[in-house]
Coordinates of N, CA and C and ligand atoms in Angstrom, one line a residue:
M880 N 35.0 143.1 47.6 CA 34.0 142.9 48.6 C 33.9 144.2 49.5
R881 N 32.7 144.6 49.8 CA 32.6 145.8 50.7 C 33.0 145.5 52.1
A882 N 33.8 146.4 52.6 CA 34.2 146.2 54.0 C 33.0 146.4 54.9
S883 N 33.0 145.7 56.0 CA 31.8 145.8 56.9 C 31.8 147.2 57.5
R884 N 30.6 147.7 57.8 CA 30.4 149.0 58.3 C 31.0 149.1 59.7
K885 N 31.8 150.2 59.9 CA 32.2 150.4 61.3 C 31.1 151.0 62.1
V886 N 31.2 150.7 63.4 CA 30.2 151.3 64.4 C 30.3 152.8 64.4
R887 N 29.2 153.5 64.3 CA 29.2 154.9 64.2 C 29.0 155.5 65.6
V888 N 30.0 156.3 66.1 CA 30.1 156.7 67.5 C 29.9 158.2 67.5
A889 N 29.1 158.7 68.5 CA 29.1 160.1 68.9 C 29.7 160.2 70.3
I890 N 30.6 161.2 70.5 CA 31.2 161.4 71.8 C 30.6 162.7 72.4
L891 N 30.1 162.6 73.6 CA 29.5 163.8 74.3 C 30.5 164.3 75.3
I892 N 30.7 165.6 75.3 CA 31.7 166.2 76.2 C 31.1 167.5 76.8
S893 N 31.8 168.0 77.9 CA 31.4 169.3 78.4 C 32.6 170.2 78.5
G894 N 33.8 169.7 78.4 CA 34.9 170.6 78.6 C 36.1 170.2 77.8
R895 N 37.2 169.9 78.5 CA 38.6 169.8 77.8 C 38.6 168.7 76.7
G896 N 38.0 167.6 76.9 CA 37.9 166.6 75.9 C 39.1 165.8 75.6
S897 N 40.0 165.6 76.7 CA 41.2 164.7 76.5 C 40.8 163.3 76.2
N898 N 39.8 162.8 76.9 CA 39.3 161.4 76.6 C 38.8 161.3 75.2
M899 N 38.0 162.3 74.8 CA 37.5 162.3 73.4 C 38.7 162.2 72.5
A900 N 39.7 163.0 72.7 CA 40.9 163.0 71.8 C 41.5 161.6 71.8
S901 N 41.6 160.9 72.9 CA 42.2 159.6 72.9 C 41.3 158.6 72.1
L902 N 40.0 158.7 72.1 CA 39.2 157.9 71.3 C 39.4 158.2 69.8
V903 N 39.4 159.5 69.5 CA 39.6 159.9 68.1 C 41.0 159.3 67.6
A904 N 42.0 159.4 68.4 CA 43.3 158.9 68.0 C 43.3 157.4 67.8
A905 N 42.6 156.7 68.7 CA 42.6 155.2 68.5 C 41.8 154.8 67.3
A906 N 40.7 155.6 67.0 CA 39.8 155.2 65.9 C 40.5 155.5 64.5
Q907 N 41.6 156.2 64.6 CA 42.3 156.4 63.3 C 43.0 155.1 62.8
A908 N 43.2 154.1 63.6 CA 43.8 152.9 63.2 C 42.8 152.2 62.2
P909 N 43.3 151.7 61.1 CA 42.4 151.1 60.1 C 41.6 150.0 60.6
D910 N 42.1 149.2 61.5 CA 41.4 148.0 62.0 C 40.5 148.3 63.3
Y911 N 40.5 149.6 63.7 CA 39.6 149.9 64.9 C 38.2 149.7 64.5
P912 N 37.4 149.1 65.3 CA 36.0 148.7 64.9 C 35.0 149.9 64.9
A913 N 35.4 151.1 65.4 CA 34.4 152.2 65.5 C 35.0 153.4 64.8
E914 N 34.1 154.2 64.3 CA 34.6 155.5 63.7 C 33.8 156.6 64.5
I915 N 34.5 157.7 64.8 CA 34.0 158.8 65.5 C 33.4 159.8 64.5
V916 N 32.1 159.9 64.5 CA 31.5 160.7 63.4 C 30.9 162.0 63.9
L917 N 30.8 162.1 65.3 CA 30.2 163.4 65.8 C 30.7 163.6 67.2
V918 N 31.0 164.9 67.5 CA 31.4 165.2 68.9 C 30.4 166.4 69.3
A919 N 29.6 166.2 70.3 CA 28.6 167.2 70.7 C 28.9 167.6 72.2
A920 N 28.6 168.9 72.5 CA 28.8 169.4 73.8 C 27.6 170.1 74.3
N921 N 27.3 170.1 75.6 CA 26.2 170.9 76.1 C 26.7 172.3 76.5
R922 N 28.0 172.6 76.3 CA 28.5 173.9 76.6 C 29.2 174.4 75.3
P923 N 28.8 175.5 74.8 CA 29.4 176.0 73.5 C 30.9 176.3 73.7
D924 N 31.3 176.6 74.9 CA 32.7 176.9 75.2 C 33.6 175.7 75.5
A925 N 33.0 174.5 75.3 CA 33.8 173.3 75.6 C 35.1 173.3 74.7
L926 N 36.2 173.2 75.3 CA 37.5 173.3 74.6 C 37.6 172.1 73.6
G927 N 37.1 171.0 73.9 CA 37.2 169.8 73.1 C 36.6 170.0 71.7
L928 N 35.6 170.9 71.5 CA 35.0 171.1 70.2 C 36.0 171.5 69.2
A929 N 36.9 172.4 69.5 CA 37.9 172.8 68.6 C 38.9 171.7 68.2
T930 N 39.2 170.9 69.2 CA 40.1 169.7 69.0 C 39.4 168.8 68.0
A931 N 38.1 168.5 68.2 CA 37.4 167.6 67.3 C 37.4 168.2 65.9
S932 N 37.0 169.4 65.8 CA 37.0 170.1 64.4 C 38.3 170.0 63.7
G933 N 39.4 170.2 64.5 CA 40.7 170.1 64.0 C 41.0 168.7 63.4
H934 N 40.3 167.7 63.8 CA 40.5 166.4 63.3 C 39.4 166.1 62.2
G935 N 38.7 167.1 61.8 CA 37.7 167.0 60.7 C 36.5 166.3 61.1
I936 N 36.2 166.3 62.4 CA 35.0 165.6 62.9 C 33.9 166.6 63.0
A937 N 32.6 166.2 62.7 CA 31.5 167.1 62.8 C 31.3 167.4 64.3
T938 N 31.0 168.7 64.6 CA 30.7 169.0 66.0 C 29.4 169.7 66.1
R939 N 28.8 169.6 67.3 CA 27.5 170.3 67.6 C 27.6 170.9 69.0
A940 N 27.2 172.1 69.2 CA 27.1 172.7 70.5 C 25.6 172.9 70.8
L941 N 25.1 172.2 71.8 CA 23.7 172.4 72.2 C 23.8 172.9 73.6
D942 N 23.6 174.2 73.7 CA 23.7 174.9 75.0 C 22.4 174.5 75.9
H943 N 22.6 173.7 76.9 CA 21.5 173.2 77.6 C 20.6 174.3 78.3
R944 N 21.3 175.5 78.5 CA 20.5 176.6 79.1 C 19.5 177.2 78.1
A945 N 19.6 176.8 76.8 CA 18.6 177.3 75.8 C 17.4 176.5 75.7
Y946 N 17.3 175.4 76.5 CA 16.2 174.5 76.4 C 15.3 174.6 77.7
P947 N 14.0 174.6 77.6 CA 13.1 174.8 78.7 C 13.1 173.7 79.7
S948 N 13.5 172.5 79.3 CA 13.5 171.3 80.3 C 14.6 170.4 79.9
R949 N 14.8 169.4 80.8 CA 15.8 168.3 80.5 C 15.3 167.5 79.3
E950 N 14.0 167.3 79.3 CA 13.5 166.5 78.2 C 13.7 167.2 76.8
A951 N 13.5 168.5 76.8 CA 13.6 169.2 75.6 C 15.1 169.2 75.1
F952 N 16.0 169.3 76.0 CA 17.5 169.2 75.6 C 17.7 167.8 75.1
D953 N 17.3 166.8 75.8 CA 17.5 165.4 75.4 C 16.9 165.1 74.0
A954 N 15.7 165.7 73.7 CA 15.1 165.5 72.4 C 15.9 166.1 71.3
A955 N 16.5 167.3 71.6 CA 17.3 167.9 70.6 C 18.6 167.1 70.3
L956 N 19.1 166.6 71.4 CA 20.3 165.8 71.2 C 20.0 164.5 70.5
Q957 N 18.9 163.9 70.8 CA 18.4 162.7 70.1 C 18.3 162.9 68.6
A958 N 17.8 164.1 68.3 CA 17.6 164.4 66.9 C 18.9 164.5 66.2
E959 N 19.9 165.1 66.8 CA 21.3 165.2 66.2 C 21.9 163.8 66.1
L960 N 21.7 162.9 67.0 CA 22.2 161.6 67.0 C 21.5 160.8 65.8
A961 N 20.3 161.0 65.7 CA 19.5 160.3 64.6 C 20.0 160.8 63.2
V962 N 20.2 162.1 63.1 CA 20.6 162.6 61.8 C 22.0 162.0 61.4
A963 N 22.8 161.9 62.4 CA 24.2 161.3 62.1 C 24.2 159.8 62.1
D964 N 23.1 159.2 62.3 CA 23.0 157.7 62.2 C 23.9 157.0 63.2
I965 N 23.8 157.5 64.4 CA 24.8 157.0 65.5 C 24.3 155.7 66.0
D966 N 25.3 154.8 66.2 CA 25.0 153.5 66.8 C 25.3 153.4 68.3
L967 N 26.3 154.2 68.7 CA 26.8 154.1 70.0 C 27.3 155.5 70.5
V968 N 26.9 155.7 71.8 CA 27.3 157.0 72.4 C 28.3 156.8 73.5
C969 N 29.4 157.6 73.4 CA 30.4 157.6 74.5 C 30.4 158.9 75.2
L970 N 30.1 158.9 76.5 CA 30.2 160.1 77.4 C 31.7 160.2 77.8
A971 N 32.2 161.4 77.7 CA 33.6 161.7 78.0 C 33.7 163.0 78.7
G972 N 33.5 163.0 80.0 CA 33.5 164.3 80.8 C 32.2 165.1 80.5
F973 N 31.1 164.3 80.2 CA 29.8 165.0 79.9 C 29.1 165.2 81.3
M974 N 29.0 166.5 81.7 CA 28.6 166.8 83.0 C 27.1 167.2 83.1
R975 N 26.3 166.3 82.5 CA 24.8 166.6 82.5 C 24.1 165.3 82.7
I976 N 23.1 165.3 83.5 CA 22.3 164.1 83.8 C 21.1 164.0 82.7
F977 N 20.9 162.8 82.2 CA 19.9 162.7 81.2 C 18.5 162.3 81.8
S978 N 17.5 162.5 81.1 CA 16.2 162.0 81.5 C 16.2 160.5 81.4
A979 N 15.4 159.8 82.2 CA 15.4 158.3 82.1 C 15.0 157.8 80.7
G980 N 14.1 158.5 80.0 CA 13.7 158.1 78.7 C 14.9 158.1 77.7
F981 N 15.7 159.1 77.8 CA 16.9 159.1 76.9 C 17.8 157.9 77.2
V982 N 18.1 157.7 78.5 CA 19.0 156.6 78.9 C 18.4 155.3 78.4
E983 N 17.1 155.1 78.6 CA 16.5 153.8 78.2 C 16.5 153.7 76.7
A984 N 16.4 154.8 75.9 CA 16.5 154.7 74.5 C 17.9 154.2 74.0
W985 N 18.9 154.5 74.8 CA 20.3 154.1 74.5 C 20.8 152.9 75.3
A986 N 19.9 152.2 76.0 CA 20.3 151.1 76.8 C 21.2 150.1 76.1
G987 N 22.4 149.8 76.6 CA 23.3 148.9 76.0 C 24.1 149.5 74.9
R988 N 23.8 150.8 74.6 CA 24.5 151.5 73.5 C 25.1 152.8 73.9
M989 N 25.2 153.0 75.2 CA 25.8 154.3 75.7 C 26.7 153.9 76.9
I990 N 28.0 154.4 76.8 CA 29.0 154.1 77.8 C 29.6 155.4 78.3
N991 N 30.2 155.3 79.5 CA 30.8 156.4 80.2 C 32.1 156.1 80.8
I992 N 33.0 157.0 81.0 CA 34.2 156.8 81.8 C 34.1 157.7 83.1
H993 N 34.4 157.0 84.2 CA 34.3 157.7 85.5 C 35.6 157.6 86.2
P994 N 36.1 158.6 86.9 CA 37.4 158.6 87.5 C 37.4 158.0 88.9
S995 N 37.0 156.8 89.0 CA 37.2 156.0 90.3 C 36.9 154.6 90.0
L996 N 37.3 153.7 90.9 CA 37.0 152.3 90.8 C 35.6 152.1 91.3
L997 N 34.6 152.2 90.4 CA 33.2 152.0 90.9 C 33.1 150.6 91.4
P998 N 32.2 150.3 92.4 CA 31.2 151.2 92.9 C 31.6 152.2 93.9
L999 N 32.9 152.4 94.1 CA 33.4 153.4 95.1 C 33.4 154.8 94.4
F1000 N 33.1 155.8 95.2 CA 33.3 157.2 94.9 C 32.5 157.6 93.6
K1001 N 31.2 157.5 93.7 CA 30.3 158.0 92.6 C 30.3 159.5 92.6
G1002 N 29.7 160.1 91.6 CA 29.5 161.6 91.6 C 30.8 162.3 91.3
V1003 N 30.9 163.5 91.9 CA 32.0 164.4 91.6 C 33.1 164.3 92.7
H1004 N 34.2 165.0 92.5 CA 35.3 165.1 93.5 C 35.7 163.7 93.9
T1005 N 35.9 162.8 92.9 CA 36.2 161.4 93.2 C 37.6 161.3 93.9
H1006 N 38.6 162.2 93.5 CA 39.9 162.0 94.0 C 40.0 162.5 95.5
E1007 N 39.2 163.5 95.8 CA 39.1 164.0 97.2 C 38.4 162.9 98.0
Q1008 N 37.4 162.2 97.4 CA 36.7 161.1 98.1 C 37.7 160.0 98.4
A1009 N 38.6 159.7 97.4 CA 39.5 158.6 97.6 C 40.5 158.9 98.7
L1010 N 41.0 160.2 98.7 CA 42.0 160.6 99.7 C 41.4 160.5 101.1
A1011 N 40.1 161.0 101.2 CA 39.5 161.0 102.5 C 39.2 159.6 103.0
A1012 N 39.0 158.7 102.1 CA 38.7 157.3 102.5 C 40.0 156.5 102.8
G1013 N 41.2 157.1 102.3 CA 42.4 156.4 102.6 C 42.7 155.2 101.8
V1014 N 42.1 155.0 100.7 CA 42.3 153.8 99.9 C 43.8 153.9 99.3
R1015 N 44.3 152.7 99.1 CA 45.7 152.6 98.5 C 45.7 152.4 97.0
L1016 N 44.5 152.0 96.5 CA 44.3 151.8 95.0 C 43.1 152.7 94.6
H1017 N 43.3 153.4 93.5 CA 42.3 154.2 93.0 C 42.3 154.0 91.5
G1018 N 41.4 154.6 90.7 CA 41.5 154.3 89.3 C 40.3 154.9 88.5
C1019 N 40.0 154.2 87.4 CA 38.9 154.7 86.6 C 38.1 153.4 86.0
T1020 N 36.9 153.7 85.6 CA 35.9 152.7 85.2 C 35.2 153.1 83.9
V1021 N 35.1 152.2 83.0 CA 34.2 152.4 81.8 C 33.0 151.5 82.1
H1022 N 31.8 152.1 82.0 CA 30.6 151.3 82.3 C 29.4 151.7 81.4
Y1023 N 28.5 150.8 81.2 CA 27.3 151.2 80.5 C 26.5 152.2 81.4
V1024 N 25.8 153.1 80.7 CA 25.0 154.1 81.4 C 23.6 153.6 81.7
V1025 N 23.2 153.7 82.9 CA 21.8 153.4 83.4 C 21.3 154.6 84.0
P1026 N 19.9 154.7 84.3 CA 19.4 155.9 84.8 C 20.0 156.4 86.1
E1027 N 20.4 155.4 87.0 CA 21.1 155.8 88.2 C 22.5 156.2 88.0
L1028 N 22.9 157.4 88.5 CA 24.2 157.9 88.2 C 25.4 157.0 88.6
D1029 N 26.3 156.8 87.7 CA 27.5 156.0 87.9 C 27.3 154.6 88.5
A1030 N 26.1 154.0 88.1 CA 25.8 152.7 88.7 C 25.7 151.6 87.7
G1031 N 26.0 151.9 86.4 CA 25.8 150.9 85.4 C 26.8 149.8 85.4
P1032 N 26.5 148.7 84.7 CA 27.4 147.5 84.6 C 28.8 147.9 84.1
I1033 N 29.8 147.3 84.7 CA 31.2 147.7 84.5 C 31.7 146.9 83.3
I1034 N 32.4 147.6 82.4 CA 33.0 147.0 81.2 C 34.5 146.8 81.5
A1035 N 35.2 147.9 82.0 CA 36.6 147.8 82.1 C 37.1 148.8 83.3
Q1036 N 38.2 148.4 83.9 CA 38.7 149.2 85.0 C 40.2 149.3 84.9
A1037 N 40.8 150.4 85.3 CA 42.2 150.5 85.5 C 42.5 151.0 86.9
A1038 N 43.5 150.4 87.5 CA 43.9 150.8 88.9 C 45.3 151.5 88.9
V1039 N 45.4 152.4 89.8 CA 46.7 153.1 90.0 C 46.9 153.1 91.6
P1040 N 48.2 153.2 92.0 CA 48.4 153.3 93.4 C 48.1 154.8 93.9
V1041 N 47.7 154.9 95.2 CA 47.7 156.2 95.8 C 49.0 156.3 96.6
R1042 N 49.8 157.3 96.3 CA 51.1 157.4 96.9 C 51.1 158.4 98.1
P1043 N 52.0 158.2 99.1 CA 52.1 159.2 100.2 C 52.3 160.5 99.6
G1044 N 51.6 161.5 100.1 CA 51.8 162.9 99.7 C 51.0 163.3 98.5
D1045 N 50.2 162.3 97.9 CA 49.4 162.6 96.8 C 48.3 163.7 97.2
D1046 N 48.1 164.6 96.3 CA 46.9 165.4 96.4 C 45.9 165.1 95.3
A1047 N 44.8 165.7 95.2 CA 43.8 165.4 94.2 C 44.3 165.6 92.8
D1048 N 45.1 166.7 92.6 CA 45.6 166.9 91.3 C 46.6 165.8 90.8
A1049 N 47.4 165.4 91.8 CA 48.4 164.3 91.4 C 47.7 163.1 91.1
L1050 N 46.6 162.7 91.8 CA 45.9 161.5 91.5 C 45.1 161.7 90.2
A1051 N 44.5 162.8 90.0 CA 43.8 163.0 88.7 C 44.7 162.8 87.5
A1052 N 45.9 163.4 87.6 CA 46.9 163.2 86.5 C 47.3 161.8 86.3
R1053 N 47.5 161.1 87.4 CA 48.0 159.7 87.3 C 46.8 158.8 86.6
I1054 N 45.6 159.1 87.0 CA 44.5 158.4 86.5 C 44.2 158.7 85.1
L1055 N 44.3 160.0 84.7 CA 44.0 160.4 83.4 C 44.8 159.6 82.3
V1056 N 46.1 159.4 82.7 CA 46.9 158.6 81.8 C 46.3 157.2 81.5
Q1057 N 45.7 156.6 82.6 CA 45.1 155.3 82.4 C 43.7 155.5 81.7
E1058 N 43.0 156.5 82.0 CA 41.7 156.8 81.3 C 42.0 156.7 79.7
H1059 N 43.1 157.4 79.3 CA 43.4 157.5 77.9 C 43.8 156.2 77.3
R1060 N 44.2 155.2 78.1 CA 44.5 153.8 77.6 C 43.2 153.0 77.7
L1061 N 42.5 153.2 78.8 CA 41.3 152.3 79.0 C 40.1 152.5 78.1
Y1062 N 39.8 153.8 77.9 CA 38.6 154.1 77.1 C 38.6 153.5 75.7
P1063 N 39.7 153.8 75.0 CA 39.8 153.2 73.6 C 39.7 151.7 73.6
Q1064 N 40.3 151.1 74.6 CA 40.3 149.6 74.7 C 38.8 149.1 75.0
A1065 N 38.2 149.8 75.8 CA 36.8 149.4 76.2 C 35.9 149.7 75.0
L1066 N 36.0 150.8 74.3 CA 35.2 151.1 73.2 C 35.4 150.0 72.1
A1067 N 36.6 149.6 71.9 CA 36.9 148.5 70.9 C 36.2 147.2 71.3
L1068 N 36.2 146.9 72.6 CA 35.5 145.7 73.0 C 34.0 145.8 72.7
V1069 N 33.4 146.9 73.0 CA 32.0 147.1 72.8 C 31.6 147.1 71.3
A1070 N 32.4 147.9 70.6 CA 32.1 148.1 69.1 C 32.3 146.9 68.3
S1071 N 33.2 146.0 68.8 CA 33.5 144.8 68.0 C 32.5 143.7 68.4
G1072 N 31.7 144.0 69.5 CA 30.7 143.0 69.9 C 31.3 141.9 70.9
Q1073 N 32.6 142.1 71.2 CA 33.2 141.2 72.2 C 32.7 141.3 73.6
V1074 N 32.1 142.5 73.8 CA 31.4 142.7 75.1 C 30.0 143.3 74.8
R1075 N 29.1 142.8 75.6 CA 27.7 143.3 75.4 C 27.0 143.3 76.7
L1076 N 25.9 144.0 76.7 CA 25.0 144.1 77.9 C 23.9 143.1 77.8
E1077 N 23.7 142.2 78.7 CA 22.6 141.3 78.7 C 21.9 141.5 80.0
G1078 N 20.7 142.2 80.0 CA 20.0 142.5 81.2 C 20.9 143.5 82.0
A1079 N 21.2 143.1 83.2 CA 22.1 144.0 84.0 C 23.5 143.5 84.1
R1080 N 23.9 142.6 83.2 CA 25.2 142.0 83.3 C 26.0 142.3 82.0
V1081 N 27.3 142.5 82.2 CA 28.2 142.6 81.1 C 28.7 141.2 80.7
V1082 N 28.6 140.8 79.4 CA 29.0 139.5 79.0 C 30.2 139.7 78.0
F1083 N 31.2 138.9 78.3 CA 32.4 138.8 77.4 C 32.2 137.7 76.4
S1084 N 32.6 137.8 75.2 CA 32.6 136.8 74.2 C 33.4 135.6 74.7
E1085 N 33.1 134.4 74.2 CA 33.8 133.2 74.5 C 35.3 133.5 74.0
G1086 N 36.2 133.0 74.8 CA 37.6 133.2 74.4 C 38.2 134.4 75.1
L1087 N 37.4 135.3 75.5 CA 37.9 136.5 76.3 C 38.0 136.0 77.8
T1088 N 39.0 136.5 78.5 CA 39.1 136.2 79.9 C 38.5 137.2 80.8
G1089 N 38.2 138.4 80.3 CA 37.8 139.5 81.1 C 39.0 140.4 81.5
A1090 N 40.2 139.8 81.4 CA 41.4 140.5 81.7 C 41.6 141.7 80.6
E1091 N 40.9 141.5 79.5 CA 41.0 142.5 78.4 C 40.4 143.8 78.9
G1092 N 39.6 143.8 80.0 CA 39.0 145.0 80.5 C 39.6 145.4 81.8
A1093 N 40.8 144.9 82.1 CA 41.5 145.3 83.4 C 42.9 145.7 83.1
L1094 N 43.2 146.9 83.6 CA 44.6 147.4 83.5 C 45.1 147.7 84.9
L1095 N 46.3 147.5 85.2 CA 46.9 147.8 86.5 C 48.2 148.5 86.2
S1096 N 48.4 149.7 86.9 CA 49.6 150.4 86.7 C 50.2 150.7 88.1
L1097 N 51.3 150.0 88.4 CA 51.9 150.2 89.7 C 53.2 150.9 89.6
Ligands
GRF1189 C1 37.8 162.7 83.2 O1 38.5 162.5 84.4 C2 36.6 161.8 83.2 O2 36.8 160.5 83.8 C3 35.6 162.6 84.0 O3 35.8 163.9 83.6 C4 37.1 164.1 83.2 C5 37.0 164.6 81.8 O4 38.2 165.0 81.2 N1 34.2 162.1 83.7 P1 38.4 165.2 79.7 O5 37.3 166.3 79.3 O6 38.2 163.9 79.0 O7 39.8 165.8 79.5

């Protein structure tokens, strides 16, 4: 009997690509429900492109500066995703805002990892924001992408302590370890259909407690 088709995933990056590498590593397990078929970057110098090629994954560099508008870039990206027959898009350190039309076209099929416990600390410099706010817990969030930045329904979160003496680099490093655990787990939940988007709500399959999307590291 033919094995059921794995969910075909594209990962979009802008830089280092360590989260992308964690997804690629997880997807090597035979029973993982997704396969990573494409890694694309909006910066030709994104370091993660070489990492992906090294794993035999197709890569594309679409330099956003070469396109006359946001819509033109998004259309070029959409064409690449269509050619690769992509089912699901994972943003992993992708530092570019999409047009609303692109986001709507991928509604419920595009997820992102953000380095804070949303809805706290949207945007950039999240670790500086957390230190300035004096929170004792910080972390990362995997969420569906909606047109408003970092505002989409939450799939999974991991929390870490903020320790006395922490600076932004120390916090970033502590959280990155959890990002690399959380994102593969969240992608598996989405790709297997155990988690889905219904309207503006994330719904877990019967039998799941929601704890599957929660990690705590103290
Ligand atoms: C991660 O902290 C991610 O949460 C944020 O940007 C960083 C990307 O790191 N969106 P990498 O490129 O995955 O190493």
